[in-house]
Structures are given as structure tokens and as C-alpha cells.
CSV table of C-alpha atoms and ligand atoms in Angstrom, one decimal:
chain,number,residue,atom,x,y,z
A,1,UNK,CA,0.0,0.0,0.0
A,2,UNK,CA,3.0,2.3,0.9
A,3,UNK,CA,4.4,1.6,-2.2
A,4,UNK,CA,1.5,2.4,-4.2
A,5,UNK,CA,0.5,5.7,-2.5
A,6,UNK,CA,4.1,6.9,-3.5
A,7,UNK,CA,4.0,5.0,-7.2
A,8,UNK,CA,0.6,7.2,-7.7
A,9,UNK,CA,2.4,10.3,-6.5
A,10,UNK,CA,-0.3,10.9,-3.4
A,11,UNK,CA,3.0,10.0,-0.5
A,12,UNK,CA,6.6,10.8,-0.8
A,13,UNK,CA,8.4,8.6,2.0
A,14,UNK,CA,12.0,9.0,2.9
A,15,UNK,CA,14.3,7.6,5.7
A,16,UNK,CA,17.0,9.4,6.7
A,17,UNK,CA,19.9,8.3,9.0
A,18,UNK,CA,20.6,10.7,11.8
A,19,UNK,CA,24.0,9.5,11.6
A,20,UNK,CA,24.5,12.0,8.8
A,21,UNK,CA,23.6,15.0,11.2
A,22,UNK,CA,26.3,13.5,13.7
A,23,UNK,CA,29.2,16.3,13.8
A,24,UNK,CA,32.0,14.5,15.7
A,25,UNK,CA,34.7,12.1,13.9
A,26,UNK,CA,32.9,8.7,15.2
A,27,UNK,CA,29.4,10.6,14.3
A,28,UNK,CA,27.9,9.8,17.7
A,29,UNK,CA,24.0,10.1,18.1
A,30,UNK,CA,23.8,8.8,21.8
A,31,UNK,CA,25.7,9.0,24.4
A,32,UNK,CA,25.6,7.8,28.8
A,33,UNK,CA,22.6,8.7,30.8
A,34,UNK,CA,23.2,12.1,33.3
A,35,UNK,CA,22.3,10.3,36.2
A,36,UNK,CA,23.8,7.0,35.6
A,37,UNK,CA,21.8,3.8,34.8
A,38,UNK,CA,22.5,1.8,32.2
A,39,UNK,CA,22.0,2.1,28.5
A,40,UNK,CA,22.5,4.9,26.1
A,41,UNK,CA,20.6,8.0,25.7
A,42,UNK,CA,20.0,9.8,22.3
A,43,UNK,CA,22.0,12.9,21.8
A,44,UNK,CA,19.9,16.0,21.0
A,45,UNK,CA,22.5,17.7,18.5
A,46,UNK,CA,21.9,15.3,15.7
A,47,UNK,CA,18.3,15.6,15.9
A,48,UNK,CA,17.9,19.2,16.1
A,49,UNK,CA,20.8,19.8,13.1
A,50,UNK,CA,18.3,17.3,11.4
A,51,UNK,CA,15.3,19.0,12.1
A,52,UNK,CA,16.6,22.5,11.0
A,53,UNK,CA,17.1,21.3,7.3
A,54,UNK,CA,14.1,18.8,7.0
A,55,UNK,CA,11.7,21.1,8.7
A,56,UNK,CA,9.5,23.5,6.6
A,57,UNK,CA,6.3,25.5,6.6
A,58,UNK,CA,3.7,23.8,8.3
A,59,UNK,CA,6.0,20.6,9.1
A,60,UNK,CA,4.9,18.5,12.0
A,61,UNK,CA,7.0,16.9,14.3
A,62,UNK,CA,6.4,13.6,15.8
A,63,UNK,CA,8.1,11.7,18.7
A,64,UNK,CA,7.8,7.6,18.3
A,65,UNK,CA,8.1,6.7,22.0
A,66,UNK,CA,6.6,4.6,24.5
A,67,UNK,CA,5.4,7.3,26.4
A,68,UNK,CA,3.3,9.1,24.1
A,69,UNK,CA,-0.2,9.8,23.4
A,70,UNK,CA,-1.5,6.3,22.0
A,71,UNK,CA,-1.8,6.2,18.8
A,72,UNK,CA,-5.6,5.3,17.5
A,73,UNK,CA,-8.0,5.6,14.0
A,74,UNK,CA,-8.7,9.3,14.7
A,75,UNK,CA,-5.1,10.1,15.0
A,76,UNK,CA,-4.6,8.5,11.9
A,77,UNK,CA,-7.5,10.2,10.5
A,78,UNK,CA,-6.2,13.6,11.9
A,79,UNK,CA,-2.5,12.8,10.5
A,80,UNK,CA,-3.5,12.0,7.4
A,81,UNK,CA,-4.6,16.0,6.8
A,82,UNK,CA,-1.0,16.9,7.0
A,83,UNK,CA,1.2,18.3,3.8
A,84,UNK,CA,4.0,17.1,5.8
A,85,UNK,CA,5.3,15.1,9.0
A,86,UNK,CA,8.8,14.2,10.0
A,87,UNK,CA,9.0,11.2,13.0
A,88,UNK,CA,11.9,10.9,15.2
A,89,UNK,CA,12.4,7.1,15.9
A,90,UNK,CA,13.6,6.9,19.3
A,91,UNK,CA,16.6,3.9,19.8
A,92,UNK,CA,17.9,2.8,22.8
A,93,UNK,CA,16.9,3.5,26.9
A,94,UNK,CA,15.1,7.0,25.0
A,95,UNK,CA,15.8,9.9,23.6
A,96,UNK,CA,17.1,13.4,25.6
A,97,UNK,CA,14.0,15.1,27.3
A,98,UNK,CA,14.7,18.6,25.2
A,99,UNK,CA,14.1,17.0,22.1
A,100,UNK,CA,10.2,16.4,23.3
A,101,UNK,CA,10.2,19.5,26.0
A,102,UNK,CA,11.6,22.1,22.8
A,103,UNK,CA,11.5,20.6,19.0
A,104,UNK,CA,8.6,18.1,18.8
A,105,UNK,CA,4.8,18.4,18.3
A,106,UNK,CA,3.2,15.5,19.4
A,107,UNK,CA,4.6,12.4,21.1
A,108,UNK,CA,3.2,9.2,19.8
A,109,UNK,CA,3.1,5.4,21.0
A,110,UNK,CA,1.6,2.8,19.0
A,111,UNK,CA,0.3,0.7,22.2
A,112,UNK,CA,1.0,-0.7,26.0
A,113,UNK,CA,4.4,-3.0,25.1
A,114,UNK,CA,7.9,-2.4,24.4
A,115,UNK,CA,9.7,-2.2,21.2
A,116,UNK,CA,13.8,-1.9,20.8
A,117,UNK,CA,13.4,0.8,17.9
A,118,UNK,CA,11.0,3.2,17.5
A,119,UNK,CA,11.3,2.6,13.4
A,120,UNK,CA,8.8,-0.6,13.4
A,121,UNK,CA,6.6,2.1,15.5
A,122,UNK,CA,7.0,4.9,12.4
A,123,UNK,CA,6.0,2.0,9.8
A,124,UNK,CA,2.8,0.9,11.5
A,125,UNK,CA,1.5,4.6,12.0
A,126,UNK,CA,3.2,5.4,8.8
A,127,UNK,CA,0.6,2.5,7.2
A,128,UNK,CA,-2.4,3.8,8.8
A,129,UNK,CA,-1.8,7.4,8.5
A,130,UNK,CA,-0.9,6.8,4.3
A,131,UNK,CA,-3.9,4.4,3.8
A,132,UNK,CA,-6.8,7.3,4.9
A,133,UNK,CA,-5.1,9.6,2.0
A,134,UNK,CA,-7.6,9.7,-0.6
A,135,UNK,CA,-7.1,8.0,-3.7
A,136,UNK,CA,-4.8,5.5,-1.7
A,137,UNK,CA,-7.0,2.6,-1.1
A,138,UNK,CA,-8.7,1.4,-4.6
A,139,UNK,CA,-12.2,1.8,-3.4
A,140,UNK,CA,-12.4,4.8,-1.4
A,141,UNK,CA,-15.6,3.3,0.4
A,142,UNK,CA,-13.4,0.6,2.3
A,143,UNK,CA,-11.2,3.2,4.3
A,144,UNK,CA,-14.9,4.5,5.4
A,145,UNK,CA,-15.8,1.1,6.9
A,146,UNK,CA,-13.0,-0.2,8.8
A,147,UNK,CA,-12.9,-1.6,12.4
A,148,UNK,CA,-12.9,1.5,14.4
A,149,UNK,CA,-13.8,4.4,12.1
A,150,UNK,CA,-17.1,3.4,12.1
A,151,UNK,CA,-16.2,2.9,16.4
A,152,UNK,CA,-17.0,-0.6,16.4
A,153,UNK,CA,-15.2,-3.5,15.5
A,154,UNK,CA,-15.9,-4.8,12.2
A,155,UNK,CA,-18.5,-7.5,11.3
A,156,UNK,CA,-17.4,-10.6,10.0
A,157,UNK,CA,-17.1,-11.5,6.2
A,158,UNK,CA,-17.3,-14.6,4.3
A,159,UNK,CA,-16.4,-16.0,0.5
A,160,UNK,CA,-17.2,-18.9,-1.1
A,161,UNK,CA,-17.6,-21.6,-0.9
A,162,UNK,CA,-21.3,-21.9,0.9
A,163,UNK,CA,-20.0,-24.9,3.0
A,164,UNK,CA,-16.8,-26.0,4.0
A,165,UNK,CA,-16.7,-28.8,6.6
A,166,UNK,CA,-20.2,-28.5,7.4
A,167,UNK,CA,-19.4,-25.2,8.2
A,168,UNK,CA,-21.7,-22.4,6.5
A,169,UNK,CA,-21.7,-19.2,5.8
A,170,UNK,CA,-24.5,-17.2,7.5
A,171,UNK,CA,-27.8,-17.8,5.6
A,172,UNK,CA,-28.7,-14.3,5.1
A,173,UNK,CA,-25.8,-13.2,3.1
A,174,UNK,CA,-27.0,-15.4,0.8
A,175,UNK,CA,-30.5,-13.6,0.8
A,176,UNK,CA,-29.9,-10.9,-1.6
A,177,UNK,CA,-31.9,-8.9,0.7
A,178,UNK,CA,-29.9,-6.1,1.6
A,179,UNK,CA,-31.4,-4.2,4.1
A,180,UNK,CA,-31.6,-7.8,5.9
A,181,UNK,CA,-28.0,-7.8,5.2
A,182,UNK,CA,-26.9,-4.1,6.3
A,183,UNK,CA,-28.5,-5.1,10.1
A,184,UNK,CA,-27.5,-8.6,10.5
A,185,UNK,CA,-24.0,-6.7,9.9
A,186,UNK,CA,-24.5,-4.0,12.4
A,187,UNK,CA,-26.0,-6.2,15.0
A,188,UNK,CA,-22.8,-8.9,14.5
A,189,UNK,CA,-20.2,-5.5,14.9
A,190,UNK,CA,-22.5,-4.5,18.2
A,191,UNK,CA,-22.2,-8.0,19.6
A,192,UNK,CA,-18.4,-9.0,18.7
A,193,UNK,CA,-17.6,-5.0,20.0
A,194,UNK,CA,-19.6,-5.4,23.4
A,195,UNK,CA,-17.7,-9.0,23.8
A,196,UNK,CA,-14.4,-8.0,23.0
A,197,UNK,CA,-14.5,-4.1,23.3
A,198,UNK,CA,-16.9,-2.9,25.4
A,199,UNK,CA,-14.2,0.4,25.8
A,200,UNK,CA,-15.6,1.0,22.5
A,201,UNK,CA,-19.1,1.7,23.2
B,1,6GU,CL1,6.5,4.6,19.4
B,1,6GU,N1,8.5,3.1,20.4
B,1,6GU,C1,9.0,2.1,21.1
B,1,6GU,N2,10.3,1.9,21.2
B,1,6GU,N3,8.2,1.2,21.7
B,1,6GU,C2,6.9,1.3,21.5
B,1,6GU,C3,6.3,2.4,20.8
B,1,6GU,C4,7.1,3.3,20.3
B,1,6GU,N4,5.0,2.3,20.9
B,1,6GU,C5,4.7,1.2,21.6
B,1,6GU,N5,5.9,0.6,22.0
């Protein structure tokens, strides 16, 4: 999908190493925690000489950490409006506290666990935010009646064939009758997000 976005010209992706803003001869971009402990802590220098020549008018700044806001559908949705967003993938014990306190707009988690690298963290909001860009997915419908944009979880579907096993699909999708359809969808979302998601409701 990423690929495509960018193939029809509606995404322009780029990765850039902050190694290349590193100043110093071994190009360092983290360094010991003040304080002690271990691990490494990333160096603000790099980011912020980054951040001067990728920023531009009405850039947004993003912070991929395990601490941030967490990420859901109507951040994605609210993401997707922007002309332009750079994200700081945060490596090792974190990232220096001035880079969120001073150079960042939002800081973002993608959910309640631990990654090592804040770059798998970029791809998956990366995905959602690039899929909600119009003329991204093929059928602009689909976007409009995903799990969670619609605040429930999504019904379930079903192709051929009619049995399998013993095991068949749902007579009324067979009906043709679609308003008979349309509600035995909504009452299946209502039921699977009360059992599952009741947050949701
Ligand atoms: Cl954004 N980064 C890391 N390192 N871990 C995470 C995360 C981000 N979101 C959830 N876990």
C-alpha cells in the first residue's frame, strides 16, 4: 500500500539516518545517561541539526516513543490531513527530554508494550496514517468502513464456498436482501464489540 501511495504520487516517503547530522569524527548520536543507569541515551545535537534542514512550513513533528499519546483511527485520521510530517524514531533507553520538551509536536506510542526501535513504531502509524489519503486505497468506500472508524469492531465476512466442513456461511448473506444484510452486519459488529471491546461503546 506504501508503495503504491508513492507509485501514484499521493506520498513521498524518505528515511533518513541521523547519523548523517552527527558532527563529531565517530558521528555519535547517543551518548551515557546524566544520572547514571544503564543504556544509552539519544543525543539532542543530531536531531535538532536534522530537524533545522528537514523542517518547513507547516511541518509536524512527531516523537515515536513509549510514552506518548496512544496512537488510535482518529489520529490516523487527523495525521493523514497533513502536507508534511517528520518522526523521530527513538533507539535505545530514550531519547534526551529537550528533544520532546523544545523541537517536537506531538509524542506518539503505538500501544501498551515495548519495542527496541522506534522505526517498526513509524511503519505501523506510517501504514495507517498513508492508507486514509484519498485516492490510496482502490475503493475509497473501504477506508470508510474499517474496524474503528465506524467505532466498532468490524462485522465478519465470508467468501465462497457456501460450506466447507459442514461449516456455513450465514444464511442471510446469501438472501440478496440487503437491508436484511446491512442489520445482520450492524447487529454482529454491536455484539463481537460489546464481547471483546466494550471500551468501545
Ligand atoms: Cl512509538 N516506540 C517504542 N520503542 N516502543 C513502543 C512504541 C514506540 N509504541 C509502543 N511501544
Amino acid at each position: 500500500m506504501l508503495k503504491r501511495a508513492q507509485e501514484k504520487g499521493l506520498a513521498i516517503l524518505e528515511a533518513v539516518d541521523l547519523r548523517s547530522w552527527a558532527v563529531d569524527t565517530h558521528r555519535t548520536t547517543a551518548d551515557a545517561p546524566y544520572g547514571g543507569g544503564p543504556g544509552m541515551v539519544m543525543k539532542i545535537e543530531p536531531i535538532a541539526r536534522a530537524l533545522g534542514t528537514l523542517r518547513g512550513e507547516g511541518t509536524r513533528v512527531l516523537l515515536m516513543t513509549p510514552q506518548g499519546r496512544r496512537f488510535n483511527q482518529r489520529m490516523a485520521e487527523t495525521y493523514s490531513r497533513e502536507s508534511h510530517l517528520i518522526l523521530i524514531c527513538g533507539h535505545y533507553e530514550g531519547v534526551d527530554q529537550r528533544v520532546a520538551d523544545h523541537l517536537v509536536d506531538d509524542e506518539v506510542s503505538i500501544g501498551d508494550y515495548v519495542l527496541t526501535n522506534g522505526a517498526l513504531a513509524a511503519l505501523v502509524f506510517t501504514d495507517a496514517v498513508v492508507r486514509l489519503i484519498p485516492g490510496v486505497l482502490g475503493d475509497a468506500a473501504s477506508a470508510a468502513q474499517d474496524s474503528f472508524s465506524t467505532g466498532l469492531l468490524d462485522h465478519p465476512h465470508y467468501t465462497r464456498p457456501e460450506n466447507f466442513n459442514g461449516w456455513r456461511v450465514p444464511e442471510v448473506l446469501l438472501s440478496g436482501n440487503h437491508a436484511a444484510i446491512e442489520a445482520w452486519r450492524r447487529k454482529r459488529a454491536l455484539e463481537l464489540t460489546r464481547q471483546r471491546r466494550p471500551d468501545l461503546i
